[in-house]
Structure formats: C-alpha cells, structure tokens
Coordinates of C-alpha atoms in Angstrom, one line a residue:
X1 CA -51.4 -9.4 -38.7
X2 CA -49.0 -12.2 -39.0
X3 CA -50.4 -14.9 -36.5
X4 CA -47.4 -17.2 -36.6
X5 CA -44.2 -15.0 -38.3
X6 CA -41.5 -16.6 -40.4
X7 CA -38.5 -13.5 -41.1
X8 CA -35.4 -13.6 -39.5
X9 CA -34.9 -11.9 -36.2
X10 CA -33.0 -8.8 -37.6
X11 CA -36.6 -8.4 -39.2
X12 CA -39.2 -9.3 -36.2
X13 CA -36.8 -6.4 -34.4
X14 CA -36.4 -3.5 -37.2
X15 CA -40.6 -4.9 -37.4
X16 CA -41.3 -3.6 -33.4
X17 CA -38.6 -0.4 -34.4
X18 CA -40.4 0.7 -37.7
X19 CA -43.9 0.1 -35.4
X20 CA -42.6 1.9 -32.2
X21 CA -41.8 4.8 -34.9
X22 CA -44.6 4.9 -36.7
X23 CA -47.3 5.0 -33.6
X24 CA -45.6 8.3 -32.5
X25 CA -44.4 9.6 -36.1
X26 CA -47.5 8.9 -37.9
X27 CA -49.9 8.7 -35.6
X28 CA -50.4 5.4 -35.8
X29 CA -52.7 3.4 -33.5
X30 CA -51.4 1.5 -31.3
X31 CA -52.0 -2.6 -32.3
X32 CA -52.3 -1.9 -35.6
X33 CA -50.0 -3.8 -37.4
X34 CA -48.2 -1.9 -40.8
X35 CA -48.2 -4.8 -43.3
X36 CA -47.7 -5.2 -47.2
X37 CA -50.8 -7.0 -47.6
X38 CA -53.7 -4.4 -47.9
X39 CA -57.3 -4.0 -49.2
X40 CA -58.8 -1.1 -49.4
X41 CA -61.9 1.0 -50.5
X42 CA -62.0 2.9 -53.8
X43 CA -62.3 5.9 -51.9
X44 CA -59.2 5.4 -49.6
X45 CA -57.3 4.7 -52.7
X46 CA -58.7 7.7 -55.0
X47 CA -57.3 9.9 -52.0
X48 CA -54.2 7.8 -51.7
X49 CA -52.9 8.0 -55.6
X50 CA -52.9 11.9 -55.4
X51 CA -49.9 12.1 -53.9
X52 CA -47.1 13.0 -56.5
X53 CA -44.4 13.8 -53.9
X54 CA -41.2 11.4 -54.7
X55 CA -40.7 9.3 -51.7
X56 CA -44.7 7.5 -51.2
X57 CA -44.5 5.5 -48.4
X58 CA -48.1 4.1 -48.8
X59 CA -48.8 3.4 -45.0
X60 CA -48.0 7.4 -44.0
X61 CA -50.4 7.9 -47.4
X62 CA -53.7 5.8 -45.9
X63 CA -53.1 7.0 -42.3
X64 CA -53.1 10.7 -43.9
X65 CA -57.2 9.8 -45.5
X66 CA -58.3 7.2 -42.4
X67 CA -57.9 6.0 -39.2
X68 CA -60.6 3.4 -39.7
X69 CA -58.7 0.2 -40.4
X70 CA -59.1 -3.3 -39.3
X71 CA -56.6 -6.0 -39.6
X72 CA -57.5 -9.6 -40.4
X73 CA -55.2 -12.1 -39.1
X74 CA -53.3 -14.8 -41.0
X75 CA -50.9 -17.6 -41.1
X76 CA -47.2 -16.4 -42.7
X77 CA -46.0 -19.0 -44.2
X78 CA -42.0 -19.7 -44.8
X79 CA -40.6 -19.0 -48.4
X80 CA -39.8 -22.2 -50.2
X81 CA -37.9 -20.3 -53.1
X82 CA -35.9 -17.5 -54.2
X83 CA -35.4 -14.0 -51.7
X84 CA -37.2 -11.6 -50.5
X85 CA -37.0 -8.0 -51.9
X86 CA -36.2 -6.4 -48.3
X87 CA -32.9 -6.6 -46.6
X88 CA -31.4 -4.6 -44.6
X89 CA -30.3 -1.8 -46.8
X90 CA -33.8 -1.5 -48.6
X91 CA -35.7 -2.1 -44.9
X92 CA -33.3 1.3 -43.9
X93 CA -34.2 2.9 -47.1
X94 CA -38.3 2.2 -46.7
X95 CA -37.7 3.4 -43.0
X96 CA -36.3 6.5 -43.8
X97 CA -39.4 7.3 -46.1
X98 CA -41.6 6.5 -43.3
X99 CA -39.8 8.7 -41.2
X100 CA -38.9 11.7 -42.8
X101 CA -41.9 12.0 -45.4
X102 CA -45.2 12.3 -42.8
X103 CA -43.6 14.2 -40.3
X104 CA -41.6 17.2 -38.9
X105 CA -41.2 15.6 -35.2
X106 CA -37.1 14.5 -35.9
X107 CA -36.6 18.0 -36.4
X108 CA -39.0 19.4 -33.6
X109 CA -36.6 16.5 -31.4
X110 CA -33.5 18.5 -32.8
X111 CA -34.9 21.7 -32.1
X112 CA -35.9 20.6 -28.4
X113 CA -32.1 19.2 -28.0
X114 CA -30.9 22.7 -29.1
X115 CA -32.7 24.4 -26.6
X116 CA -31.8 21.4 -23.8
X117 CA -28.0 21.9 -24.5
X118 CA -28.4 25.1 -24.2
X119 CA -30.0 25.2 -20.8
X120 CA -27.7 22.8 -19.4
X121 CA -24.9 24.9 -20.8
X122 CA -26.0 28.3 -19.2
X123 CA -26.2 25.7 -16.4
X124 CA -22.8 24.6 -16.5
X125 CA -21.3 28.3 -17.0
X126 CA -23.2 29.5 -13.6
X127 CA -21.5 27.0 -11.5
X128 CA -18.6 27.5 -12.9
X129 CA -18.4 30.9 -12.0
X130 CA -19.5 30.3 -8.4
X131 CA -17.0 27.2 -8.3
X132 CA -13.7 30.3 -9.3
X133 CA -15.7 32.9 -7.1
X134 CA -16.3 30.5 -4.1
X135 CA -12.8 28.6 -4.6
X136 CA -10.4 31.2 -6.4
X137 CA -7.4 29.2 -6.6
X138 CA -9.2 26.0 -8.6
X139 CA -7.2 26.3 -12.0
X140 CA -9.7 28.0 -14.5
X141 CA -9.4 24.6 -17.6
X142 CA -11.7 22.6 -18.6
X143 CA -15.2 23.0 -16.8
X144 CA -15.3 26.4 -18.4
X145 CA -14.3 25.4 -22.0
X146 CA -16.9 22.7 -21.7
X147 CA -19.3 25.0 -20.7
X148 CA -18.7 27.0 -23.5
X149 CA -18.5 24.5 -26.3
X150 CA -22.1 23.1 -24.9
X151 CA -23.7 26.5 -25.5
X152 CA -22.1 27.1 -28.8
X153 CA -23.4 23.5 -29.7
X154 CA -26.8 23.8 -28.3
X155 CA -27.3 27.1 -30.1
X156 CA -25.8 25.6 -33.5
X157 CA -28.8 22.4 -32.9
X158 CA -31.5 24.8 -31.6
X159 CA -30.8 27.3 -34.8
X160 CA -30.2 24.1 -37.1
X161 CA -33.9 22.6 -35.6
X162 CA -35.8 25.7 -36.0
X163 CA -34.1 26.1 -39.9
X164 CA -35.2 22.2 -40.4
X165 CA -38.7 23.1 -38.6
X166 CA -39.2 25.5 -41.7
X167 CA -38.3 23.0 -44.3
X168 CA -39.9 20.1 -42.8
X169 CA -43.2 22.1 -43.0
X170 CA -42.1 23.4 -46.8
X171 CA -41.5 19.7 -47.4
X172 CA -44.7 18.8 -46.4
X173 CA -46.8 21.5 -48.3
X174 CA -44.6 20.7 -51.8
X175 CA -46.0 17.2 -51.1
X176 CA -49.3 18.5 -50.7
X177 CA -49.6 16.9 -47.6
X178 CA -53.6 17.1 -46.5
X179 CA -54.8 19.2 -43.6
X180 CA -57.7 16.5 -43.6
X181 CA -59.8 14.5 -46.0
X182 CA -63.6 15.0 -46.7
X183 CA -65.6 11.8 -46.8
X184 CA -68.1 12.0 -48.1
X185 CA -70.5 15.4 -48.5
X186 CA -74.2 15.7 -47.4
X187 CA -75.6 18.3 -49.7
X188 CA -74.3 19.6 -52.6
X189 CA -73.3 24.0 -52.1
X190 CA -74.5 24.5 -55.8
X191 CA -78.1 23.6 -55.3
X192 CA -80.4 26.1 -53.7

C-alpha cells in the first residue's frame, strides 16, 4: 500500500475503479490494496503458475489459492526518468482481464437487465392497454411501440445473458479455473 502516491490523477481514479471492481468481481477484501509489488510463498506461487489460460491476470490468480494476504505499507516515490509501462490503453487492456477472466457476474448483470426490461415492458404494455380501454380516443402511437420494442429488447439481453452465462462458465472451466485449493494435507490416503 502506497502511503504517499505519485501517478497522475487519471490513475489514482481508474486505481479506486479497478478496486471498486475487483472487491465485488473477485471477491476481493475490502482494504486490501491490488499492487504490482508482491511477495509471496512458494506454495501460493506453485498454485499460481498452473494456470495456462491466455489472459493471467496474476491478482484474480492469488485470490483464486488465498485470502490470507497482508500488505506492508511504503513510500512511492516519483519517477525521475523515462515512462511508465501503463497508460491508459494498457490500464483498459489489464482491466478487461481483471474483469472478464475471474468472473461470470457481467454476464449474470446482463442477464438480470434482460429480465428487468422485460418486467418493465409487460409493465408498460398493461397500462397501455388500460390507458386505450379507460380513454378510447387517446391516439394509439408511441406508448405502445415503446412498449413493444422494450420487451423485444429485454428478451434479446435476457436470452443474450443466459447464452453468455453458459460461456462464461465454459470459459472458466477451459481455464481450469479451481473450485478451491488444498493447503496442505494431514495424512497421506495411501498409508494404512
């Protein structure tokens, strides 16, 4: 954890973004602060380098085998010379990974909008149908062809979701994506 931090602002706000994200995507706890700087035990990182799925984002990786972690605080110096290997388009890219490589919940959220925008459409339709059967000479227009398009696309996002929902979980299985992580074993099942 940075005590004192020295990145621009764009950074310091995609920074509280990308950790907002990861405590509800990842399951991240809360105050812990995702950093580059990392040491770890052998055994995290013998469970860590089996993943041989394309996109490793190497946070999502050491929440999947612990959720014992520390941080140390430190001073963050400013850079005297040369760049930094993160802008924007490569903090998006690393974002991305983080959020669509540990976790089916942006496709559950598209799902869950589906099924919203389709509630609110059979919504919509049954008022207007009391609105033409209570006042018959309102001009049947645009309430109606809202209505309609609203159902159509909350069916089209729910049907989408669900089809994500499948390959989100496929995703995470051809990643081999652990159920959980055995730490350590206190007999061994060969011996009698």
């Amino acid at each position: 954890h940075y005590l004192n931090r020295q990145h621009a602002v764009w950074k310091k706000l995609g920074s509280q973004f990308n950790d907002w994200v990861a405590t509800h995507l990842l399951g991240k706890p809360a105050g812990l602060y995702l950093s580059s700087f990392k040491g770890l035990r052998r055994e995290i990182v013998a469970e860590v380098i089996h993943y041989d799925g394309p996109y490793a984002y190497v946070d999502g990786l050491i929440l999947d085998v612990t959720r014992s972690i520390t941080t140390i605080d430190i001073e963050h110096g400013a850079r005297h010379e040369g760049e930094g290997n993160y802008n924007l388009s490569r903090s998006i890219a690393l974002w991305m990974k983080m959020a669509t490589s540990f976790s089916v919940l942006p496709l559950r959220l598209a799902t869950y909008a589906g099924f919203g925008l389709g509630l609110l459409s059979l919504l919509m339709i049954v008022y207007v149908i009391a609105e033409k059967l209570l006042h018959p000479e309102l001009p049947a227009g645009w309430t109606s062809l809202i209505a309609t398009i609203l159902f159509i696309g909350g069916i089209q996002t729910l049907c989408i979701g669900m089809v994500g929902e499948y390959l989100g979980r496929t995703y995470l299985k051809l990643n081999h994506k652990p159920q959980f992580v055995v730490g350590s074993k206190t007999w061994n099942a060969d011996e009698k």
